[in-house]
Amino acid sequence: MRAPWRTALAVIMGSLAFRAVGAQRVTDRLRKPVGLLVRSHPGVLHTDPGATITASFRVENPSLDSLTVMPTLKAPAEWSIVLGDSPFSLASRESDTWLVSVRVPSRTAPGRYAVHLHAVDPWSHALMTDSLIVEVRAVRGIDLMVAERPSYAVAGIPYYDAFLVSNRGNAAATFALRAVSSTGVAADVPARLQLQANESRLIRIAVAVELPGVEARDDVLELRAVDVADSTVRATASSRVTIVQRAGSGDEFHTVAATLRLRAADAAAGVSPFELMGGGQLRDGGKEQLEFVARGRPAPGSPFGDREEYRIGIRGQHFNTQIGDALYMASPLTSAGQRGFGGGLTLGDSSLGIGGYAQRFRFQLDGGSEQGAFLHLGSDGLPGAPHIGVNGVNRRDGQYPGQVLSAAGGLHPVGDMVVDVEYATSNAVTAGRGAARSARIGAGEAVHVDVGHLDADSSYAGPSRGSRYDFASLNTTTWNDLQVRGSYASTRTTAPTLLGIENTSFVHTGVAELSYLGRYSVGFTSFERAAGSQSMTGETQRGLTARADQSFRALRFWGTAEAGRTSAIIDSIAHGYDIFSAGTSVQLGRSMLALFGETSHGATVMRGGDRTRTLGFDAQLQITDATQFAVSGSDTRSYLPDGGYTYVDARLTQGVPNGGSVSLRVRLGGHDIHEAAIGQRLAYLEYSTPLQLPVGPSHAPGRVQGRVVDQQTGRGVSGALVRLGPQAAITDDDGRVAFAGLPAGAYRLTLAQPLTSGSSVFSGNPDVRVDSASHAPAQFSVAIEPAGRISGIVRRSVLARTGIGSVPDSLADGGPVQGVSIALAGARDTLYRTTDASGTYVFTDVPSGSWTLIVMGEIPEQTQWEQEMIPIVLRAGQQPIVDFRLIPKRRRVKIVSGDGIDERGGGDK
């Protein structure tokens, strides 16, 4: 049995333990807070990408004890926490402002985002969980900048510029691009460019520039970008490139431009195997012009229109001569109207001229030959400016044999009125004697009128035999954007039939039109035709026409309409007709596409078919800078059996480095699309190249020839930009360059940029003098080499004592000398520099050779330069350092002794 006192002790200890545990539980309940109250919330915040936002929360501690708050912020990926994640304390019942700040990345897409907020106490008890809602607005923007550009480009060879296009918005966007060149044509530009938010892309643009003159020009390429969704968002960037001519050939011969074409095809293609044509100034500084054509014989009936032709002509101020295939004639009435092979010469001018020719009609079935001569004289100084002429022609065989003699005259009676008349007579063995007459009157500026007449007897030996032709036309200048045009013509022709009966035909045409802005017009047309040997049967056609032509940027639309009444030859019953045509084209850089069509109902005098329809297209596609594909075709249907024709003509052209091209041309044709695809096929391969044909020694004034070489290797430097006066050119592969047409005077040659890696200079005489009296070209020669550099420091030396005595016995550095002038003298130039605060001078871009550095300027008394002149032999690319020192001047002293007087130099004592 336990003792009573032990039992009581156990009860007391148990009670104390129970109370201790209860007290601990109460303490724990007091330490755990009831939470953190949010009294005010900022709501939804709106911001732009790339901005920093700050929000304030009003928080309160509702507990009886002080509270330590340990916040945690969780933002979207790539967002930055700026403020708000540091612990803070709140006393019991205390409230305070909790600031939260985050940075939104610039690439953040538009939309709503949540920044999660969480707070605990030091014992990790949750105090608060909330969210900050951020609304990121949509932002649009674009940047353009020039990334790459050449400093110069050669005319005729495309150059490339690179532009960096950047989407500065926070959402994907599509931008419309347009490139404009001030002197050339920009290509390879995408019409639309889609970029993601903050995405950048490099756009390379090719620009082809032709330089018509000899002077260099600056081409400005401008790239414009516009946001398709918001036209107010736009940017523009531009680059400037100097366009220069190719290197001059430096030849001693004067040349004319020509083009040679060589074709490979079978006989069925019907094309000329070769073609050489060109022309230009016959001699330097002269006014004579040379023109020539040589075209080989194609197969008969060429579908491409080729025709054998050989011709050369020279036209001067007081003469004109040609040999070969041409249209030779003495006057309009005496002409046979046929091309012949021969030669002709005309001497004189408008006051007095004489000429003659001889030809053979080799392209006519019945052949024949002709000789002609003419004489004309006149004076613009006399009243009416009269001109008269006499013309004679002798034709043997052929279609119009006989002798023809005519007299012609011209007069300007008043103002701008012109009167021309001609009367001709002929005598032929078979036809006998005949005559022909012609007259024309023209006058007026605001309202210009032309009236003419021509008639010839049925026995006249000329193309107008048995014909009468009358015409009148009226044209007004534009007034309030309106213009009136009209014309009328009447032709009567009488010719014998095979039975010897004369057959007479009439044709009358009339047109009247009112146009606006030159793009819209309405008009009336009339046509009448009749023919017969005894009784005349004819047909008529009259109608109204309308035309429109309108462009919208790169698009162009056009259309015509005609409707009226016509009568047939046989029954003369009138019926209606209509003709409609329309087309559209689009031009995108150097590429083009055009579509057109036409339909007609009711037989017309000119067309014949009752119902016809035509559909066609024309396209040119610039595949690359040097590759072009062109194709055209049409399909015509007349709604009759086999009443139609389809053709396709395509050409693929590839440029070659010498400026020429290689082309493949194919033509397909047939009565329908199927037959065109498998039926007639004509094809040939053509090589075309530009040539400069020498025609004599060059005597052009203002010519300069030169060469740029590498100083170290002696080889020519190619691709160097050389400027001389207003002209610039690029050296060829051997470093040679030539200029022409420079005015007389003195010029200084410059090289526009470094031609090797690093800094470069040229040596040699850069002065060029052009003498207008000399036909020989001026010469120059310069050498490129790495640039040299000469630098140094100018310092002062002062007397200092280094021994135990009290007298200075040595020199010490006294610091740099500012403002001292240094001259660098050479055989050609003298350059100057001035020392800066550190006493430093620098000569850059110094050519190799012998130079002398000279220090200049006033100096303090009792001082002198250790060396005033320092010679230097500079090698290419060398960078010597040459210092100058200003020292105390040494004074002469005399020492007197028993042996005499000894004079020697000494320093200050």
CSV table of N, CA, C and O in Angstrom, one decimal, residues 21-92:
chain,number,residue,atom,x,y,z
A,21,VAL,N,0.8,21.3,-20.5
A,21,VAL,CA,0.4,21.0,-21.9
A,21,VAL,C,-0.7,21.9,-22.4
A,21,VAL,O,-0.6,22.4,-23.5
A,22,GLY,N,-1.6,22.3,-21.6
A,22,GLY,CA,-2.7,23.2,-22.0
A,22,GLY,C,-2.2,24.6,-22.3
A,22,GLY,O,-2.6,25.2,-23.2
A,23,ALA,N,-1.2,25.0,-21.4
A,23,ALA,CA,-0.6,26.3,-21.7
A,23,ALA,C,0.1,26.4,-23.0
A,23,ALA,O,0.1,27.4,-23.7
A,24,GLN,N,0.8,25.3,-23.3
A,24,GLN,CA,1.6,25.2,-24.6
A,24,GLN,C,0.6,25.3,-25.7
A,24,GLN,O,0.9,26.0,-26.7
A,25,ARG,N,-0.5,24.5,-25.6
A,25,ARG,CA,-1.5,24.6,-26.7
A,25,ARG,C,-2.1,26.0,-26.9
A,25,ARG,O,-2.3,26.4,-28.0
A,26,VAL,N,-2.3,26.7,-25.8
A,26,VAL,CA,-2.9,28.0,-25.9
A,26,VAL,C,-1.8,29.0,-26.6
A,26,VAL,O,-2.2,29.8,-27.4
A,27,THR,N,-0.5,28.8,-26.2
A,27,THR,CA,0.5,29.6,-26.8
A,27,THR,C,0.6,29.4,-28.3
A,27,THR,O,0.8,30.3,-29.1
A,28,ASP,N,0.5,28.1,-28.6
A,28,ASP,CA,0.6,27.8,-30.0
A,28,ASP,C,-0.6,28.4,-30.8
A,28,ASP,O,-0.4,28.9,-31.9
A,29,ARG,N,-1.8,28.4,-30.2
A,29,ARG,CA,-2.9,29.0,-30.9
A,29,ARG,C,-2.7,30.5,-31.0
A,29,ARG,O,-3.1,31.1,-32.0
A,30,LEU,N,-2.1,31.2,-30.1
A,30,LEU,CA,-1.9,32.6,-30.2
A,30,LEU,C,-0.8,32.9,-31.2
A,30,LEU,O,-0.9,34.0,-31.9
A,31,ARG,N,0.2,32.1,-31.4
A,31,ARG,CA,1.2,32.3,-32.4
A,31,ARG,C,0.7,32.2,-33.8
A,31,ARG,O,1.2,32.8,-34.7
A,32,LYS,N,-0.2,31.3,-34.1
A,32,LYS,CA,-0.8,31.1,-35.4
A,32,LYS,C,-1.7,32.2,-35.7
A,32,LYS,O,-2.8,32.3,-35.1
A,33,PRO,N,-1.4,33.1,-36.8
A,33,PRO,CA,-2.3,34.2,-37.0
A,33,PRO,C,-3.6,33.8,-37.7
A,33,PRO,O,-3.7,32.7,-38.3
A,34,VAL,N,-4.5,34.7,-37.7
A,34,VAL,CA,-5.8,34.4,-38.3
A,34,VAL,C,-5.7,34.8,-39.8
A,34,VAL,O,-6.6,34.4,-40.5
A,35,GLY,N,-4.6,35.4,-40.3
A,35,GLY,CA,-4.5,35.8,-41.7
A,35,GLY,C,-4.1,37.2,-41.9
A,35,GLY,O,-3.9,38.0,-41.0
A,36,LEU,N,-3.9,37.6,-43.2
A,36,LEU,CA,-3.5,38.9,-43.6
A,36,LEU,C,-4.7,39.4,-44.4
A,36,LEU,O,-5.0,38.9,-45.5
A,37,LEU,N,-5.3,40.5,-43.9
A,37,LEU,CA,-6.4,41.1,-44.6
A,37,LEU,C,-6.0,42.0,-45.7
A,37,LEU,O,-5.1,42.9,-45.5
A,38,VAL,N,-6.6,42.0,-46.9
A,38,VAL,CA,-6.4,42.9,-48.0
A,38,VAL,C,-7.5,43.9,-48.0
A,38,VAL,O,-8.7,43.5,-48.4
A,39,ARG,N,-7.3,45.1,-47.6
A,39,ARG,CA,-8.3,46.1,-47.5
A,39,ARG,C,-8.6,46.8,-48.9
A,39,ARG,O,-9.7,47.2,-49.1
A,40,SER,N,-7.6,46.9,-49.8
A,40,SER,CA,-7.8,47.5,-51.1
A,40,SER,C,-7.0,46.8,-52.1
A,40,SER,O,-5.9,46.4,-51.9
A,41,HIS,N,-7.6,46.6,-53.3
A,41,HIS,CA,-7.0,45.8,-54.4
A,41,HIS,C,-6.9,46.7,-55.6
A,41,HIS,O,-7.9,47.4,-56.0
A,42,PRO,N,-5.8,46.7,-56.4
A,42,PRO,CA,-5.7,47.6,-57.5
A,42,PRO,C,-6.5,47.2,-58.7
A,42,PRO,O,-6.7,48.0,-59.6
A,43,GLY,N,-7.1,46.0,-58.8
A,43,GLY,CA,-7.9,45.6,-59.9
A,43,GLY,C,-7.1,45.2,-61.1
A,43,GLY,O,-5.9,44.8,-60.9
A,44,VAL,N,-7.6,45.4,-62.3
A,44,VAL,CA,-6.9,45.1,-63.5
A,44,VAL,C,-6.0,46.3,-64.0
A,44,VAL,O,-6.5,47.4,-64.1
A,45,LEU,N,-4.7,46.0,-64.2
A,45,LEU,CA,-3.8,47.0,-64.7
A,45,LEU,C,-3.6,46.8,-66.2
A,45,LEU,O,-3.4,45.7,-66.7
A,46,HIS,N,-3.6,48.0,-66.9
A,46,HIS,CA,-3.3,48.0,-68.3
A,46,HIS,C,-2.0,48.6,-68.6
A,46,HIS,O,-1.6,49.6,-68.1
A,47,THR,N,-1.2,47.9,-69.5
A,47,THR,CA,0.2,48.4,-69.8
A,47,THR,C,0.6,48.0,-71.2
A,47,THR,O,-0.1,47.2,-71.8
A,48,ASP,N,1.7,48.6,-71.6
A,48,ASP,CA,2.3,48.3,-72.9
A,48,ASP,C,3.4,47.3,-72.7
A,48,ASP,O,4.0,47.2,-71.6
A,49,PRO,N,3.7,46.5,-73.7
A,49,PRO,CA,4.9,45.6,-73.5
A,49,PRO,C,6.2,46.4,-73.4
A,49,PRO,O,6.3,47.5,-73.9
A,50,GLY,N,7.1,45.9,-72.6
A,50,GLY,CA,8.3,46.6,-72.3
A,50,GLY,C,8.3,47.6,-71.2
A,50,GLY,O,9.3,48.2,-70.8
A,51,ALA,N,7.1,47.7,-70.5
A,51,ALA,CA,6.9,48.7,-69.4
A,51,ALA,C,7.0,48.0,-68.1
A,51,ALA,O,7.0,46.8,-68.0
A,52,THR,N,7.2,48.8,-67.1
A,52,THR,CA,7.3,48.3,-65.7
A,52,THR,C,6.0,48.8,-65.0
A,52,THR,O,5.7,50.0,-65.0
A,53,ILE,N,5.3,47.9,-64.4
A,53,ILE,CA,4.0,48.3,-63.7
A,53,ILE,C,4.2,48.2,-62.2
A,53,ILE,O,4.9,47.3,-61.7
A,54,THR,N,3.5,49.0,-61.4
A,54,THR,CA,3.6,49.0,-60.0
A,54,THR,C,2.2,49.0,-59.5
A,54,THR,O,1.4,49.9,-59.9
A,55,ALA,N,1.8,48.1,-58.5
A,55,ALA,CA,0.5,48.1,-57.9
A,55,ALA,C,0.6,48.1,-56.4
A,55,ALA,O,1.6,47.7,-55.8
A,56,SER,N,-0.4,48.7,-55.8
A,56,SER,CA,-0.3,48.9,-54.3
A,56,SER,C,-1.5,48.1,-53.7
A,56,SER,O,-2.6,48.2,-54.2
A,57,PHE,N,-1.2,47.3,-52.6
A,57,PHE,CA,-2.2,46.6,-51.9
A,57,PHE,C,-2.2,47.2,-50.5
A,57,PHE,O,-1.2,47.4,-49.8
A,58,ARG,N,-3.4,47.5,-49.9
A,58,ARG,CA,-3.6,47.9,-48.5
A,58,ARG,C,-3.9,46.7,-47.7
A,58,ARG,O,-4.9,46.0,-47.8
A,59,VAL,N,-2.9,46.3,-46.8
A,59,VAL,CA,-3.0,45.1,-46.0
A,59,VAL,C,-3.1,45.4,-44.6
A,59,VAL,O,-2.6,46.5,-44.1
A,60,GLU,N,-3.7,44.5,-43.8
A,60,GLU,CA,-3.9,44.7,-42.3
A,60,GLU,C,-3.6,43.5,-41.6
A,60,GLU,O,-4.0,42.4,-42.1
A,61,ASN,N,-3.0,43.6,-40.4
A,61,ASN,CA,-2.7,42.5,-39.5
A,61,ASN,C,-3.9,42.4,-38.5
A,61,ASN,O,-4.0,43.2,-37.6
A,62,PRO,N,-4.8,41.4,-38.6
A,62,PRO,CA,-5.9,41.4,-37.7
A,62,PRO,C,-5.6,40.7,-36.3
A,62,PRO,O,-6.5,40.6,-35.4
A,63,SER,N,-4.4,40.1,-36.2
A,63,SER,CA,-4.1,39.3,-35.0
A,63,SER,C,-3.7,40.2,-33.9
A,63,SER,O,-3.5,41.5,-34.0
A,64,LEU,N,-3.6,39.6,-32.6
A,64,LEU,CA,-3.2,40.4,-31.4
A,64,LEU,C,-1.7,40.5,-31.3
A,64,LEU,O,-1.3,41.3,-30.4
A,65,ASP,N,-1.0,39.8,-32.1
A,65,ASP,CA,0.5,39.9,-32.0
A,65,ASP,C,1.0,40.5,-33.3
A,65,ASP,O,0.4,40.6,-34.3
A,66,SER,N,2.3,41.0,-33.2
A,66,SER,CA,3.0,41.5,-34.4
A,66,SER,C,3.1,40.4,-35.4
A,66,SER,O,3.2,39.2,-35.0
A,67,LEU,N,3.3,40.8,-36.6
A,67,LEU,CA,3.3,39.8,-37.7
A,67,LEU,C,4.4,40.1,-38.7
A,67,LEU,O,4.5,41.2,-39.1
A,68,THR,N,5.2,39.0,-39.0
A,68,THR,CA,6.2,39.1,-40.0
A,68,THR,C,5.7,38.5,-41.3
A,68,THR,O,5.3,37.3,-41.2
A,69,VAL,N,5.6,39.2,-42.3
A,69,VAL,CA,5.0,38.8,-43.6
A,69,VAL,C,6.2,38.5,-44.5
A,69,VAL,O,7.0,39.3,-44.8
A,70,MET,N,6.2,37.2,-45.1
A,70,MET,CA,7.2,36.8,-46.1
A,70,MET,C,6.5,36.5,-47.4
A,70,MET,O,5.9,35.5,-47.6
A,71,PRO,N,6.4,37.6,-48.3
A,71,PRO,CA,5.7,37.4,-49.6
A,71,PRO,C,6.5,36.6,-50.6
A,71,PRO,O,7.7,36.6,-50.6
A,72,THR,N,5.7,36.0,-51.5
A,72,THR,CA,6.3,35.3,-52.7
A,72,THR,C,5.5,35.8,-53.9
A,72,THR,O,4.2,35.7,-53.9
A,73,LEU,N,6.2,36.2,-55.0
A,73,LEU,CA,5.5,36.6,-56.3
A,73,LEU,C,5.9,35.6,-57.4
A,73,LEU,O,7.1,35.3,-57.6
A,74,LYS,N,4.9,35.1,-58.1
A,74,LYS,CA,5.1,34.2,-59.2
A,74,LYS,C,4.6,34.9,-60.5
A,74,LYS,O,3.4,35.0,-60.7
A,75,ALA,N,5.5,35.4,-61.3
A,75,ALA,CA,5.1,36.1,-62.6
A,75,ALA,C,5.2,35.1,-63.8
A,75,ALA,O,5.9,34.1,-63.7
A,76,PRO,N,4.6,35.5,-64.9
A,76,PRO,CA,4.7,34.7,-66.1
A,76,PRO,C,6.2,34.6,-66.5
A,76,PRO,O,7.1,35.3,-66.1
A,77,ALA,N,6.5,33.6,-67.3
A,77,ALA,CA,7.9,33.3,-67.8
A,77,ALA,C,8.4,34.6,-68.4
A,77,ALA,O,7.8,35.3,-69.2
A,78,GLU,N,9.7,34.9,-68.1
A,78,GLU,CA,10.5,36.0,-68.7
A,78,GLU,C,10.1,37.3,-68.1
A,78,GLU,O,10.7,38.3,-68.4
A,79,TRP,N,9.1,37.4,-67.2
A,79,TRP,CA,8.8,38.6,-66.5
A,79,TRP,C,9.7,38.8,-65.3
A,79,TRP,O,10.2,37.8,-64.7
A,80,SER,N,10.0,40.0,-65.0
A,80,SER,CA,11.0,40.3,-63.9
A,80,SER,C,10.3,40.9,-62.7
A,80,SER,O,9.4,41.8,-62.9
A,81,ILE,N,10.7,40.4,-61.5
A,81,ILE,CA,10.1,41.0,-60.3
A,81,ILE,C,11.1,42.1,-59.9
A,81,ILE,O,12.3,42.0,-59.6
A,82,VAL,N,10.5,43.3,-59.8
A,82,VAL,CA,11.3,44.5,-59.4
A,82,VAL,C,11.2,44.8,-58.0
A,82,VAL,O,12.1,45.1,-57.3
A,83,LEU,N,10.0,44.7,-57.4
A,83,LEU,CA,9.7,45.1,-56.1
A,83,LEU,C,8.5,44.3,-55.5
A,83,LEU,O,7.6,43.9,-56.3
A,84,GLY,N,8.5,44.0,-54.2
A,84,GLY,CA,7.4,43.4,-53.6
A,84,GLY,C,7.6,42.0,-53.0
A,84,GLY,O,6.7,41.4,-52.4
A,85,ASP,N,8.8,41.4,-53.1
A,85,ASP,CA,9.1,40.1,-52.6
A,85,ASP,C,10.0,40.1,-51.4
A,85,ASP,O,10.5,39.1,-51.0
A,86,SER,N,10.1,41.3,-50.7
A,86,SER,CA,10.9,41.4,-49.5
A,86,SER,C,10.0,41.3,-48.3
A,86,SER,O,8.9,41.8,-48.3
A,87,PRO,N,10.5,40.7,-47.2
A,87,PRO,CA,9.7,40.5,-45.9
A,87,PRO,C,9.4,41.9,-45.3
A,87,PRO,O,10.2,42.8,-45.4
A,88,PHE,N,8.3,42.0,-44.6
A,88,PHE,CA,8.0,43.2,-43.9
A,88,PHE,C,7.2,42.8,-42.6
A,88,PHE,O,6.6,41.7,-42.6
A,89,SER,N,7.1,43.7,-41.6
A,89,SER,CA,6.4,43.4,-40.4
A,89,SER,C,5.2,44.4,-40.2
A,89,SER,O,5.2,45.5,-40.6
A,90,LEU,N,4.2,43.9,-39.5
A,90,LEU,CA,3.0,44.6,-39.1
A,90,LEU,C,2.7,44.4,-37.6
A,90,LEU,O,2.7,43.2,-37.2
A,91,ALA,N,2.5,45.5,-36.9
A,91,ALA,CA,2.1,45.3,-35.5
A,91,ALA,C,0.7,44.9,-35.4
A,91,ALA,O,-0.1,44.8,-36.4
A,92,SER,N,0.2,44.5,-34.2
A,92,SER,CA,-1.2,44.1,-34.0
A,92,SER,C,-2.1,45.2,-34.5
A,92,SER,O,-2.0,46.4,-34.1
